[in-house]
C-alpha cells in the first residue's frame, strides 16, 4: 500500500456509516457501470488527487445546475459481450443492439458536454470525455441490420430479404389450403374449432377424436382431455416441409449476419472497453453531483495543513429538518478537542459528523455544510466509537475498546485524524481518567488531530492545562430537561444533576445537603463553567448578528457596484451614440452644403449670374439648416433659469409669446414692463426667463422708449419666406403677424408667403389679412419662377 493510500478497515468505515453515504450516492447513478464504481469508492490521502476529485464534482454540479442532468440513456454494461466477441463467440441481436446503443449514448454525452463547455468551461470533464472513441460507422452498420426490438431486419442482406419473401409466400399458401378445408361444410362437422393453428412450427387444424382417420397426415398434439387432435393433413405436408426448409435457411442467413456484425465489433473491442470505463467515470462523477444537490451540500475549501473549519455542518444521514448543525475548528490554535457532557447529548453524532465529512471530502464528495467550510486531507482516519449508552459496561467492552486504541496508537501518524468516543470508559473512574489523560498526552505529542468524548470531569482540567487542547460540551436546556445537541467549543461540560433533580421536584433540603457534600473547589468550577457557557452563548448570538449585518453590507456593496457599473456602461453608450449622431450630422451637413453649391453653380449657368434675391435667400436658408445641431437632446428638457431679481435692461424671454425682449420697468414684485420689438407690454414675472442679465453686460442696456426712436437694422437670422402649408386661417394669421414684424425690423423690402394652391381658402384669408396690415404696402401672386398661385409676394413699407 502506497504512502498516499489511507488505511481503512471495514470496521472503521462501518462505524462512521460511510457505506450508507455511498448507497445514497449510488441511487443517483444512471448506469450499472457508475453504480459499481461508487460502491467501490475509497477516500484518497493524496492532496492533488482529492483536489482533482472535488474539481470534477464541482464541474458536474455546475452542469447539473445550469443545464440539468447529463444524458446517460442507452448506456449498458456490455463488458461480457465484448469479451465474448474478442474470443470469437457470436453475439445475439440483443447484445449487438446494446453495443450500438452504448456507443451512440457515449457520442451523445460527449456532444452534450462539448456544448456546455462552449458556454461554461469544463476542463476536467472535457479531458475525460476526449478519451472517448467515435464508432459511428459501426453503429450505423448495426442499426441497418437490427431494429429497436433486437430483431434482424429483412434489409440486413439481399439473401435474407429473398428467403423471407419466399417464406411468407409459402406460409400463405399453406394457410390458404387449410382455410379452404376449414370453410368446407362437410369438413366443419369434423373439427372442434373452425381455425388454423401452429404446432411444432407446422400449420395444423383441430380435429375431433372420432374423425382422426378422415384426414391422413400427422398428429402433432392433442388437448388435455384427448377429445381434440391437432392434425397436419396430408394435403399440406409438402407445403409445411417447404416452410420448414425456408426457416432453416433464414436461421443460417441470420447467423451469418450476426457473425459479420460480431466480427465488426471485435475489431473495436479495445476502444469500446476504454469508452466503457470513461462512461462509467462520468456517470460516477455526475452521481456525486446528484448527491450534492439532494443534500444541499457545498464544495469544501481544501488544505494540506491539517486545518479543519466546519460551519453549520450537518450529519449527512440525519433528516434535514431534524439535524442540529455544529460549528467546529481544529488544527489551528488547538489540535485536540475534549468533549464532555452527559449521555444522549449528541457527542457521538458530533464526532461521527467530523469523521464522515472528512471521508466524504477525501472521496471528492461535497459536504453538507455552509459555503467556505474548510477540510484537509489525512493519511488515515481512525475511530473507536461504541454505540453502547448503558452505564453498566463489562470488562469485555473495556478490553474491546483498548484493543482498538492500541491498534490506533501503532498505526497513526502526525497526519492522522483520531476519533475516540467515551475514552477510558468501562473501568474504575480513577484508573479510567488517569489512563485517558495518558493516552491523550501520547496522541497530542504525536501531533495528530484528535476529537475525544468522555464522562470524566478530570479531563476538563486537563484541557485547561495543556496548550493546543480545548474543552467542548453539548448544550443542555435545564428548563426543558432536554439536550439541544448543539456543540459548544471552549466550554467544558458541567453536571446538571442538582438542577435536574430540583426541576423534577426533589425536596430542597436533600438538594442542599447534597451540595454540601461537594467540595468548595468543585462548586467554584461548576459556577465558572456556567458563566463560560452563558458568555459563549451570548458571544455566539452577537457573532450571528454581526455575520448577518456583514452579509447585508456585502450585499449592498455588491448592489452599488453593479449599479455603478451599469451607470458607467450607460454613460459609455450615450457617449458613443452622441459621437455617432455627430458624425452622421456632419456627414449630412456636408452633403446638403454640396447640394447647395451645385444648385448655385446651376443657377449661375442658367441665369448668367442674375440670380433672384428670393432664390439666394432660399439657398442661404438651406445652408443655415445644414449646420448640424450637436446639442444634447436632453438639454432642451432642462428647466430654464427663473429670475430671482430683474432690472431694467435685462434681456428676457417671454414664455407666453415665445419672444425675446428687454425689461423696461419693474412695476411691482409680480409684474414688469417688457419691450418686444416695436411693442411694449406688461407681463407677469413668472412668465419670463432671464436670458442675459444687465449686470453681466458691463453697462446698462439702453431702454427703448418709443417706436419712433427704434433703429431698424437687418437681422441676419431673419428669413424672407413663411411656409403656411397645412395650417388653418386662424393659425396662419398669428404666424403672418409675427413674420411681418420680424421682416419689418430686418428691413426686408419684400417677403414670400407660401400657402399652396389647394382650395384657395388659405390664400384668400392670407390676402385679406395683408390688405389691412400696417407694414404691407402691396401684395401680388408670385410669378412662374416664384411659385405661381401657391405664393403671395408682399411689398413692405
C-alpha positions as a printed Julia matrix, in Angstrom:
797×3 Matrix{Float64}:
   0.0     0.0     0.0
   1.45    3.38   -1.04
   2.13    6.15    1.43
  -0.71    8.22   -0.04
  -3.34    5.49    0.28
  -5.19    5.73    3.61
  -5.54    2.6     5.68
  -9.16    1.8     6.49
 -10.55   -1.41    7.79
 -14.18   -2.31    7.31
 -14.98   -1.75   10.99
 -13.95    1.94   10.91
 -15.95    2.61    7.74
 -18.97    0.83    9.2
 -18.59    2.7    12.48
 -18.71    6.04   10.66
 -21.55    4.71    8.4
 -19.55    5.56    5.3
 -21.22    2.85    3.2
 -24.65    4.36    3.83
 -23.44    7.58    2.21
 -22.15    5.58   -0.77
 -25.51    3.8    -1.06
 -27.29    7.17   -1.23
 -24.82    8.34   -3.83
 -25.28    5.14   -5.87
 -29.0     5.89   -6.09
 -28.09    8.85   -8.31
 -26.1     6.72  -10.79
 -27.76    6.38  -14.2
 -25.93    3.19  -15.2
 -24.8    -0.02  -13.6
 -21.24    0.98  -14.53
 -21.35    4.14  -12.4
 -23.08    2.36   -9.54
 -20.32   -0.26   -9.39
 -17.63    2.44   -9.22
 -19.45    4.26   -6.42
 -19.78    1.17   -4.26
 -16.02    0.62   -4.59
 -15.15    4.27   -3.81
 -12.49    4.79   -1.13
 -11.01    8.01    0.32
  -7.68    9.21   -1.05
  -4.82   10.54    1.04
  -3.2    12.28   -1.96
  -3.85   16.04   -1.76
  -3.65   16.58   -5.54
  -5.89   13.59   -6.21
  -8.53   14.87   -3.78
  -8.39   18.33   -5.41
  -8.93   16.72   -8.79
 -11.87   14.67   -7.49
 -13.53   17.74   -5.98
 -12.96   19.77   -9.15
 -14.66   17.08  -11.24
 -17.64   17.05   -8.87
 -17.79   20.86   -8.91
 -17.9    20.92  -12.73
 -20.67   18.29  -12.74
 -22.63   20.28  -10.12
 -22.43   23.37  -12.34
 -23.58   21.4   -15.39
 -26.46   19.99  -13.36
 -27.39   23.47  -12.1
 -27.13   25.26  -15.46
 -28.33   22.64  -17.95
 -29.98   19.85  -15.97
 -28.9    16.21  -15.72
 -26.43   14.81  -18.25
 -27.89   12.27  -20.76
 -26.82    8.7   -19.94
 -29.73    6.99  -21.7
 -28.98    3.82  -23.66
 -25.65    3.09  -21.94
 -25.39   -0.57  -20.83
 -22.8    -2.77  -19.19
 -21.53   -4.57  -22.32
 -18.27   -5.93  -20.9
 -19.24   -9.61  -21.1
 -20.47   -9.24  -24.7
 -17.23   -7.51  -25.72
 -15.1   -10.23  -24.11
 -17.08  -12.95  -25.94
 -16.64  -11.08  -29.23
 -12.91  -10.9   -28.59
 -12.57  -14.71  -28.15
 -14.63  -15.48  -31.28
 -18.13  -16.02  -29.89
 -21.16  -14.94  -31.91
 -23.24  -12.22  -30.27
 -27.02  -12.3   -30.46
 -29.1    -9.41  -31.79
 -29.93   -8.04  -28.32
 -26.23   -7.88  -27.36
 -25.34   -6.14  -30.62
 -28.17   -3.66  -30.07
 -26.84   -2.89  -26.56
 -23.38   -2.26  -28.01
 -24.81    0.08  -30.65
 -26.93    1.98  -28.09
 -24.0     2.29  -25.65
 -21.67    3.64  -28.33
 -24.35    6.04  -29.51
 -25.05    7.14  -25.92
 -21.36    7.9   -25.42
 -21.32   10.12  -28.54
 -24.46   11.92  -27.39
 -22.99   12.55  -23.94
 -19.72   13.84  -25.44
 -21.6    16.3   -27.66
 -23.72   17.48  -24.74
 -20.64   18.23  -22.59
 -18.87   19.91  -25.53
 -21.88   22.23  -26.0
 -21.91   23.11  -22.29
 -18.13   23.63  -22.39
 -18.61   26.34  -25.04
 -20.66   28.4   -22.55
 -19.12   27.26  -19.26
 -15.55   25.86  -19.17
 -15.32   22.21  -18.04
 -11.59   21.48  -18.36
 -11.51   18.3   -16.29
 -14.7    16.74  -17.66
 -13.59   17.55  -21.2
 -10.18   15.92  -20.62
 -12.05   12.76  -19.56
 -14.53   12.96  -22.46
 -11.72   13.34  -25.0
 -10.73    9.74  -24.3
 -13.94    8.53  -25.98
 -13.5     6.99  -29.44
 -16.14    7.54  -32.13
 -17.59    4.32  -33.62
 -20.33    5.84  -35.77
 -19.61    3.62  -38.78
 -20.02    0.51  -36.63
 -23.2     1.91  -35.05
 -24.7     2.65  -38.47
 -23.93   -0.87  -39.72
 -25.59   -2.48  -36.69
 -28.59   -0.14  -36.93
 -29.09   -1.12  -40.6
 -29.26   -4.78  -39.65
 -31.05   -4.76  -36.26
 -34.15   -2.79  -35.28
 -35.06   -1.31  -31.89
 -36.75   -4.58  -30.86
 -33.47   -6.51  -31.32
 -34.73   -8.26  -34.47
 -32.65   -8.74  -37.64
 -34.43   -6.81  -40.41
 -35.1    -8.09  -43.95
 -32.77   -5.48  -45.43
 -29.78   -6.82  -43.5
 -28.77   -8.72  -46.66
 -30.31   -9.34  -50.12
 -30.32  -13.11  -49.49
 -32.25  -12.71  -46.22
 -34.8   -10.49  -47.95
 -35.29  -13.15  -50.71
 -35.63  -16.03  -48.23
 -38.15  -14.21  -46.06
 -40.25  -13.2   -49.06
 -40.36  -16.82  -50.25
 -41.1   -17.95  -46.69
 -44.06  -15.59  -46.42
 -45.41  -16.82  -49.75
 -45.1   -20.49  -48.71
 -46.74  -19.86  -45.32
 -49.55  -18.03  -47.07
 -50.19  -20.96  -49.43
 -50.27  -23.48  -46.56
 -52.68  -21.36  -44.56
 -54.93  -20.75  -47.56
 -55.15  -24.52  -48.28
 -56.11  -25.29  -44.68
 -58.57  -22.38  -44.51
 -60.31  -23.76  -47.61
 -60.7   -27.06  -45.77
 -62.0   -25.32  -42.65
 -64.65  -23.46  -44.69
 -65.91  -26.7   -46.34
 -69.26  -27.69  -44.68
 -68.57  -31.41  -44.84
 -65.29  -30.95  -43.0
 -66.51  -28.38  -40.46
 -68.53  -31.03  -38.58
 -65.29  -32.99  -38.03
 -63.46  -30.01  -36.48
 -63.51  -28.93  -32.85
 -62.98  -25.28  -33.93
 -63.04  -23.68  -37.35
 -59.49  -22.3   -37.22
 -55.91  -22.91  -38.37
 -53.17  -23.01  -35.74
 -49.48  -23.9   -35.27
 -47.89  -26.87  -33.57
 -44.12  -27.53  -33.75
 -43.85  -24.68  -36.31
 -46.24  -26.51  -38.67
 -49.79  -25.47  -39.67
 -52.49  -27.8   -38.3
 -56.26  -27.96  -37.73
 -58.13  -29.12  -34.54
 -59.95  -32.41  -35.39
 -62.41  -34.29  -33.17
 -61.06  -37.6   -31.87
 -63.62  -39.76  -33.73
 -62.63  -38.3   -37.14
 -58.88  -38.79  -36.86
 -58.72  -41.2   -39.82
 -60.51  -38.95  -42.32
 -57.55  -36.62  -42.98
 -54.43  -38.75  -43.06
 -51.21  -36.81  -42.42
 -49.55  -36.4   -38.99
 -50.84  -35.85  -35.47
 -48.72  -33.17  -33.7
 -50.59  -32.64  -30.43
 -53.8   -33.29  -28.55
 -55.89  -31.41  -25.97
 -55.71  -32.18  -22.26
 -58.98  -34.11  -22.42
 -57.91  -36.05  -25.51
 -61.08  -35.0   -27.37
 -59.18  -32.82  -29.85
 -56.26  -33.82  -32.05
 -54.1   -31.27  -33.87
 -53.57  -32.87  -37.28
 -51.42  -31.76  -40.19
 -53.47  -33.03  -43.19
 -51.62  -34.93  -45.9
 -52.59  -32.2   -48.41
 -50.34  -29.61  -46.7
 -47.43  -31.8   -45.57
 -45.28  -30.82  -48.56
 -46.16  -27.16  -48.1
 -45.17  -27.28  -44.41
 -41.93  -29.06  -45.35
 -41.16  -26.2   -47.73
 -41.85  -23.66  -44.94
 -39.6   -25.61  -42.54
 -36.78  -25.7   -45.08
 -37.02  -21.95  -45.66
 -36.91  -21.31  -41.91
 -33.65  -23.26  -41.65
 -32.24  -21.13  -44.45
 -33.45  -17.98  -42.68
 -31.72  -19.02  -39.43
 -28.49  -19.74  -41.29
 -28.56  -16.34  -43.02
 -29.34  -14.53  -39.75
 -26.43  -16.29  -38.05
 -24.19  -15.25  -40.94
 -25.23  -11.61  -40.47
 -24.72  -11.78  -36.68
 -21.29  -13.33  -37.19
 -20.36  -10.5   -39.58
 -21.53   -7.85  -37.08
 -19.72   -9.61  -34.22
 -16.53   -9.57  -36.26
 -17.02   -5.82  -36.81
 -17.41   -5.3   -33.05
 -14.35   -7.49  -32.33
 -12.21   -5.08  -34.38
 -13.1    -2.31  -31.9
 -13.18   -4.2   -28.59
 -10.22   -2.37  -27.03
 -11.54    1.14  -27.75
 -15.07    0.12  -26.76
 -13.78   -1.12  -23.39
 -11.95    2.19  -22.89
 -15.18    4.02  -23.77
 -17.0     1.93  -21.21
 -14.54    2.93  -18.46
 -14.84    6.61  -19.43
 -18.65    6.47  -19.39
 -18.55    4.73  -16.0
 -16.32    7.5   -14.62
 -18.57   10.26  -16.0
 -21.68    8.64  -14.53
 -19.79    8.22  -11.25
 -18.95   11.97  -11.22
 -22.48   13.09  -12.08
 -23.9    10.79   -9.38
 -21.75   12.69   -6.85
 -23.25   15.92   -8.2
 -26.73   14.44   -7.72
 -25.93   13.62   -4.09
 -24.69   17.2    -3.54
 -27.99   18.53   -4.88
 -30.01   16.17   -2.67
 -28.05   17.03    0.49
 -27.77   20.75   -0.3
 -24.03   20.2     0.1
 -21.24   22.64   -0.79
 -17.7    22.5    -2.12
 -15.24   22.5     0.82
 -12.07   24.59    0.71
  -9.23   22.08    0.76
  -5.86   22.48    2.51
  -2.88   20.27    3.34
  -2.11   21.92    6.72
  -4.26   19.65    8.86
  -6.73   22.51    9.38
 -10.46   21.93    9.63
 -13.18   24.55    9.98
 -16.76   23.39    9.59
 -19.59   25.91    9.54
 -23.1    24.66   10.25
 -22.01   21.11    9.43
 -24.8    18.51    9.32
 -24.65   14.76    9.68
 -25.5    13.55    6.14
 -27.67   10.65    7.29
 -29.99   12.61    9.59
 -33.14   14.14    8.11
 -32.52   17.76    7.12
 -35.29   19.27    9.24
 -34.2    17.29   12.33
 -30.41   17.56   12.27
 -28.71   20.17   14.5
 -25.71   21.79   12.72
 -22.38   22.12   14.51
 -19.51   24.62   14.16
 -16.04   23.31   14.83
 -12.43   24.36   14.21
  -9.44   22.04   14.6
  -5.78   22.23   13.7
  -5.07   25.94   14.04
  -4.82   27.13   17.67
  -5.53   23.68   19.03
  -5.14   20.17   17.67
  -7.16   18.31   20.33
 -10.79   18.74   21.4
 -12.15   17.08   24.56
 -15.95   16.9    24.52
 -17.56   16.35   27.92
 -21.19   16.11   28.96
 -23.96   13.63   29.77
 -25.15   10.73   27.62
 -27.71   11.25   24.81
 -26.47   14.8    24.39
 -25.16   14.33   20.84
 -21.43   13.82   21.48
 -21.26   10.65   19.38
 -23.15   12.24   16.46
 -20.79   15.22   16.56
 -17.6    13.2    16.25
 -19.19   10.96   13.6
 -20.07   14.11   11.64
 -16.45   15.26   11.77
 -15.12   11.88   10.6
 -17.78   11.28    7.96
 -17.46   14.73    6.35
 -13.68   14.29    6.2
 -14.11   10.93    4.45
 -16.62   12.46    2.01
 -14.28   15.29    1.06
 -11.39   12.85    0.53
 -13.68   10.92   -1.85
 -14.41   14.05   -3.87
 -17.9    14.5    -2.46
 -19.42   17.83   -1.48
 -20.14   18.13    2.25
 -23.38   19.23    3.97
 -22.04   22.46    5.49
 -22.11   26.17    4.72
 -20.03   27.74    1.93
 -16.43   28.42    2.98
 -16.07   25.38    5.22
 -12.51   24.03    5.18
 -11.29   20.45    5.31
  -7.9    18.81    4.96
  -6.52   15.55    3.63
  -5.48   12.99    6.28
  -3.32   10.0     5.56
  -5.83    7.95    7.62
  -8.85    8.39    9.89
  -9.09    6.16   12.95
 -12.21    5.78   15.06
 -13.12    3.95   18.23
 -16.78    4.72   18.69
 -19.06    2.49   20.75
 -22.8     2.76   20.43
 -23.46    1.36   23.92
 -25.18    4.01   26.01
 -25.58    1.88   29.15
 -23.81    2.97   32.32
 -23.05   -0.71   33.07
 -20.13   -1.69   30.85
 -18.45   -5.04   31.22
 -14.74   -5.84   31.22
 -15.05   -7.31   27.74
 -16.29   -3.94   26.43
 -13.32   -2.18   28.03
 -10.99   -4.78   26.53
 -12.52   -4.27   23.09
 -12.02   -0.5    23.3
  -8.45   -0.91   24.49
  -7.69   -3.3    21.61
  -8.91   -0.72   19.11
  -6.98    2.11   20.76
  -3.76    0.05   20.87
  -4.06   -0.63   17.14
  -4.68    3.09   16.5
  -1.61    4.07   18.53
   0.51    1.68   16.46
  -0.73    2.81   13.03
  -1.38    6.56   13.41
   0.97    9.25   12.06
   1.15   13.02   12.66
  -1.14   13.43    9.61
  -3.9    11.22   11.0
  -7.3    12.09   12.47
  -8.24   10.13   15.6
 -11.82    9.96   16.92
 -12.43    8.26   20.29
 -15.81    8.04   21.97
 -16.04    7.61   25.76
 -12.29    7.45   26.29
 -11.38    5.37   29.37
 -14.94    4.19   29.98
 -15.79    0.72   31.27
 -13.42    0.61   34.23
 -12.79    2.23   37.6
 -13.24    6.05   37.27
  -9.93    6.9    38.9
  -7.98    4.46   36.75
 -10.05    5.25   33.66
  -9.46    9.02   33.89
  -5.72    8.55   34.51
  -5.48    6.19   31.52
  -7.46    8.62   29.36
  -5.15   11.52   30.22
  -2.08    9.42   29.45
  -3.47    8.3    26.06
  -4.44   11.88   25.15
  -0.95   13.1    26.09
   0.64   10.48   23.83
  -1.56   11.29   20.83
  -1.21   15.05   21.36
   2.58   14.84   21.46
   2.5    12.84   18.21
   0.84   15.84   16.54
  -2.33   14.03   15.42
  -5.67   15.76   15.2
  -7.92   14.2    17.86
 -11.5    14.63   18.98
 -12.41   12.59   22.07
 -15.52   12.4    24.25
 -15.53   11.47   27.91
 -17.58   11.48   31.13
 -14.62   12.16   33.37
 -14.57   15.61   34.99
 -10.79   15.31   35.49
 -10.34   15.8    31.74
 -11.91   19.28   31.96
  -8.89   20.46   33.95
  -6.59   18.59   31.55
  -7.83   20.67   28.61
  -7.29   23.91   30.57
  -3.73   22.99   31.5
  -2.48   21.87   28.04
  -1.68   24.26   25.18
  -3.23   23.1    21.92
  -6.07   21.32   23.73
  -9.56   22.81   24.19
 -12.71   21.78   26.0
 -16.09   21.42   24.35
 -19.5    20.28   25.53
 -23.0    19.56   24.35
 -25.51   22.21   25.41
 -28.27   21.1    27.81
 -31.51   23.03   28.43
 -32.19   22.8    32.16
 -35.64   24.39   31.72
 -36.91   21.62   29.43
 -34.57   18.94   30.85
 -33.6    18.09   27.25
 -30.33   18.3    25.34
 -30.19   20.83   22.44
 -27.49   18.79   20.59
 -25.51   21.99   19.97
 -21.72   21.72   20.31
 -20.15   24.49   22.39
 -16.4    24.7    21.74
 -14.41   26.34   24.54
 -16.9    25.44   27.27
 -16.45   22.23   29.3
 -19.5    20.15   30.16
 -20.94   20.66   33.58
 -23.02   18.45   35.8
 -26.7    19.31   35.71
 -27.69   16.75   38.34
 -28.77   19.25   41.05
 -30.7    21.44   38.59
 -32.45   18.45   37.05
 -33.32   16.98   40.44
 -34.74   20.31   41.58
 -36.81   20.69   38.39
 -38.18   17.19   38.86
 -39.33   18.03   42.41
 -36.69   16.54   44.74
 -37.09   18.21   48.17
 -34.85   21.25   48.61
 -33.27   20.07   51.91
 -31.98   16.95   50.17
 -30.51   19.01   47.33
 -28.88   21.46   49.77
 -27.39   18.57   51.74
 -26.03   17.1    48.51
 -24.47   20.4    47.56
 -22.76   20.43   50.95
 -21.13   17.11   50.14
 -19.47   18.65   47.06
 -16.16   20.35   47.72
 -15.95   24.14   47.53
 -13.44   23.87   44.69
 -15.79   21.75   42.63
 -18.61   24.22   43.2
 -16.42   27.09   42.0
 -15.53   25.09   38.88
 -19.21   24.43   38.16
 -20.02   28.12   38.65
 -17.15   29.11   36.36
 -18.37   26.66   33.68
 -21.9    28.03   33.92
 -20.58   31.58   33.42
 -18.43   30.43   30.48
 -21.44   28.74   28.88
 -23.57   31.85   29.3
 -20.86   34.11   27.83
 -20.29   31.71   24.95
 -23.97   31.66   24.04
 -24.07   35.47   24.19
 -20.96   35.75   22.02
 -22.45   33.25   19.58
 -25.65   35.3    19.29
 -23.64   38.5    18.74
 -21.47   36.76   16.16
 -24.56   35.57   14.29
 -25.95   39.11   14.29
 -22.61   40.5    13.1
 -22.45   37.9    10.35
 -25.94   38.84    9.17
 -25.06   42.54    9.19
 -21.85   41.88    7.29
 -23.78   39.82    4.76
 -26.26   42.68    4.3
 -23.42   45.2     3.91
 -21.69   42.96    1.36
 -24.97   42.59   -0.49
 -25.49   46.38   -0.55
 -21.9    46.92   -1.62
 -22.32   44.45   -4.45
 -25.58   46.09   -5.47
 -23.91   49.53   -5.52
 -21.02   48.11   -7.54
 -23.45   46.66  -10.08
 -25.38   49.96  -10.27
 -22.15   51.91  -10.73
 -21.04   49.54  -13.45
 -24.45   49.84  -15.1
 -24.31   53.66  -14.99
 -20.78   53.63  -16.38
 -21.92   51.36  -19.17
 -24.85   53.66  -19.93
 -22.52   56.67  -19.96
 -20.25   54.98  -22.46
 -23.24   54.05  -24.61
 -24.54   57.64  -24.53
 -21.11   58.98  -25.48
 -20.82   56.51  -28.32
 -24.32   57.38  -29.51
 -23.55   61.12  -29.33
 -20.37   60.65  -31.31
 -22.23   58.58  -33.87
 -25.01   61.16  -34.15
 -22.43   63.93  -34.53
 -20.63   62.08  -37.3
 -23.94   61.46  -39.08
 -24.99   65.12  -38.67
 -21.69   66.41  -40.05
 -21.89   63.99  -42.96
 -25.45   65.13  -43.69
 -24.4    68.8   -43.48
 -21.59   68.19  -45.94
 -23.96   66.51  -48.36
 -26.53   69.32  -48.13
 -23.86   72.02  -48.46
 -22.55   70.23  -51.52
 -26.07   70.18  -52.97
 -26.47   73.95  -52.33
 -23.17   74.68  -54.09
 -24.21   72.53  -57.02
 -27.54   74.41  -57.18
 -25.73   77.78  -57.15
 -23.5    76.68  -59.99
 -26.53   75.51  -61.96
 -28.38   78.8   -61.41
 -25.28   80.75  -62.37
 -25.09   78.86  -65.62
 -28.82   79.12  -66.4
 -29.38   82.76  -65.41
 -25.97   84.11  -66.36
 -25.25   85.45  -62.91
 -28.65   87.12  -62.44
 -29.87   85.03  -59.55
 -33.07   86.34  -57.91
 -32.95   87.53  -54.28
 -35.53   85.08  -53.07
 -33.56   82.17  -54.58
 -30.38   83.35  -52.89
 -32.33   83.65  -49.64
 -33.72   80.14  -50.08
 -30.23   78.72  -50.69
 -28.88   80.64  -47.7
 -31.65   79.11  -45.56
 -30.68   75.66  -46.73
 -27.03   76.29  -45.81
 -28.09   77.52  -42.36
 -30.32   74.46  -41.89
 -27.44   72.18  -42.91
 -25.4    73.21  -39.86
 -25.62   70.16  -37.53
 -27.25   70.67  -34.15
 -24.96   68.7   -31.82
 -26.59   69.9   -28.63
 -27.73   67.16  -26.29
 -31.33   66.27  -26.77
 -31.64   66.3   -23.01
 -30.61   69.98  -22.82
 -33.97   71.03  -24.22
 -35.67   69.27  -21.36
 -33.64   71.01  -18.66
 -35.54   73.67  -16.68
 -34.75   77.24  -17.71
 -33.47   79.67  -15.13
 -36.25   81.62  -13.44
 -35.07   85.11  -12.43
 -34.81   85.87   -8.73
 -34.45   89.58   -9.47
 -34.98   91.62  -12.66
 -33.64   95.05  -13.5
 -34.33   97.46  -16.37
 -32.16   96.49  -19.32
 -32.15   92.71  -18.57
 -32.7    90.64  -21.69
 -35.53   88.15  -21.12
 -37.7    85.63  -22.96
 -41.47   85.95  -22.55
 -42.58   82.3   -22.49
 -46.25   83.03  -23.2
 -45.49   84.53  -26.62
 -42.08   82.99  -27.3
 -40.41   86.38  -27.96
 -37.19   87.91  -26.66
 -37.03   91.5   -25.4
 -35.73   93.89  -22.74
 -37.08   94.84  -19.33
 -38.25   98.47  -19.45
 -39.56   98.84  -15.93
 -40.27   96.76  -12.79
 -43.88   97.62  -11.92
 -44.1    95.59   -8.69
 -42.86   92.31   -7.26
 -45.18   90.36   -9.55
 -45.26   92.38  -12.83
 -42.78   94.02  -15.2
 -42.94   96.07  -18.42
 -41.13   94.49  -21.4
 -40.22   95.95  -24.81
 -40.75   93.3   -27.55
 -39.63   94.79  -30.86
 -41.98   97.7   -31.54
 -44.37   96.56  -28.85
 -44.34   97.36  -25.18
 -46.32   95.07  -22.91
 -46.94   94.28  -19.26
 -46.25   90.64  -18.2
 -46.04   88.59  -15.01
 -42.59   87.79  -13.66
 -43.38   84.07  -13.61
 -43.94   84.2   -17.39
 -40.39   85.36  -18.21
 -36.99   83.68  -18.18
 -33.73   85.56  -17.81
 -31.67   85.36  -20.97
 -28.88   87.86  -20.13
 -28.55   90.0   -17.04
 -27.57   93.66  -17.37
 -25.09   93.04  -14.59
 -23.21   90.59  -16.85
 -23.14   93.03  -19.76
 -20.91   95.6   -18.07
 -23.26   98.53  -18.71
 -26.99   99.04  -18.59
 -28.82   98.25  -21.77
 -30.4   101.34  -23.31
 -34.11  101.24  -22.83
 -36.08  101.93  -25.98
 -38.76  104.47  -25.1
 -40.78  104.67  -28.3
 -41.1   103.0   -31.67
 -40.03  106.15  -33.49
 -36.6   106.06  -31.86
 -36.03  102.36  -32.72
 -33.42  101.94  -35.44
 -34.27   99.26  -37.94
 -31.33   97.01  -38.74
 -31.24   93.86  -40.81
 -31.34   90.69  -38.71
 -29.01   88.2   -40.34
 -31.02   85.3   -38.92
 -34.41   86.52  -40.2
 -35.94   84.62  -43.13
 -37.64   86.11  -46.22
 -40.31   83.45  -46.58
 -43.03   81.9   -44.44
 -44.4    78.42  -45.2
 -48.05   78.11  -44.08
 -48.95   74.9   -45.88
 -51.05   72.64  -43.67
 -52.18   75.48  -41.34
 -55.73   76.8   -40.98
 -56.57   80.51  -41.45
 -56.53   81.37  -37.71
 -53.09   79.76  -37.17
 -51.81   81.39  -40.38
 -52.79   84.92  -39.26
 -50.86   84.55  -35.97
 -47.75   83.35  -37.83
 -48.08   86.12  -40.5
 -48.28   88.85  -37.85
 -45.09   87.62  -36.15
 -43.35   87.09  -39.5
 -44.17   90.6   -40.81
 -42.9    92.22  -37.56
 -39.57   90.37  -37.85
 -39.29   91.15  -41.58
 -40.07   94.84  -40.99
 -37.36   95.05  -38.28
 -34.94   93.25  -40.61
 -35.52   95.91  -43.34
 -36.75   93.39  -45.93
 -38.29   95.07  -48.99
 -40.42   92.11  -49.89
 -41.28   88.71  -48.41
 -42.74   85.46  -49.7
 -45.73   83.78  -48.03
 -46.19   80.19  -49.18
 -49.77   78.99  -48.75
 -50.09   76.47  -51.57
 -52.86   76.27  -54.17
 -55.36   73.82  -52.67
 -58.94   75.09  -52.45
 -57.87   78.74  -52.21
 -59.34   79.27  -48.73
 -55.94   79.8   -47.08
 -54.77   82.11  -49.91
 -57.91   84.26  -49.61
 -57.56   84.51  -45.81
 -53.87   85.49  -46.12
 -54.53   88.19  -48.69
 -57.5    89.61  -46.76
 -55.24   89.98  -43.73
 -52.43   91.57  -45.78
 -54.79   94.27  -47.08
 -55.3    95.55  -43.51
 -51.74   95.09  -42.15
 -49.87   98.3   -41.31
 -46.46   97.07  -42.61
 -47.75   95.92  -46.01
 -47.63   98.4   -48.89
 -48.93   95.98  -51.53
 -49.03   92.31  -52.44
 -49.28   90.1   -55.53
 -49.42   86.49  -56.64
 -45.98   85.02  -57.29
 -44.55   84.78  -60.81
 -44.0    81.45  -62.52
 -40.41   81.14  -61.24
 -41.51   82.26  -57.71
 -44.14   79.56  -57.11
 -47.13   80.93  -59.03
 -50.55   80.89  -57.35
 -49.14   78.98  -54.38
 -47.12   82.03  -53.19
 -48.13   85.61  -52.29
 -45.34   88.25  -52.52
 -45.84   91.17  -50.07
 -44.05   94.53  -50.5
 -43.25   96.12  -47.12
 -43.35   99.86  -46.25
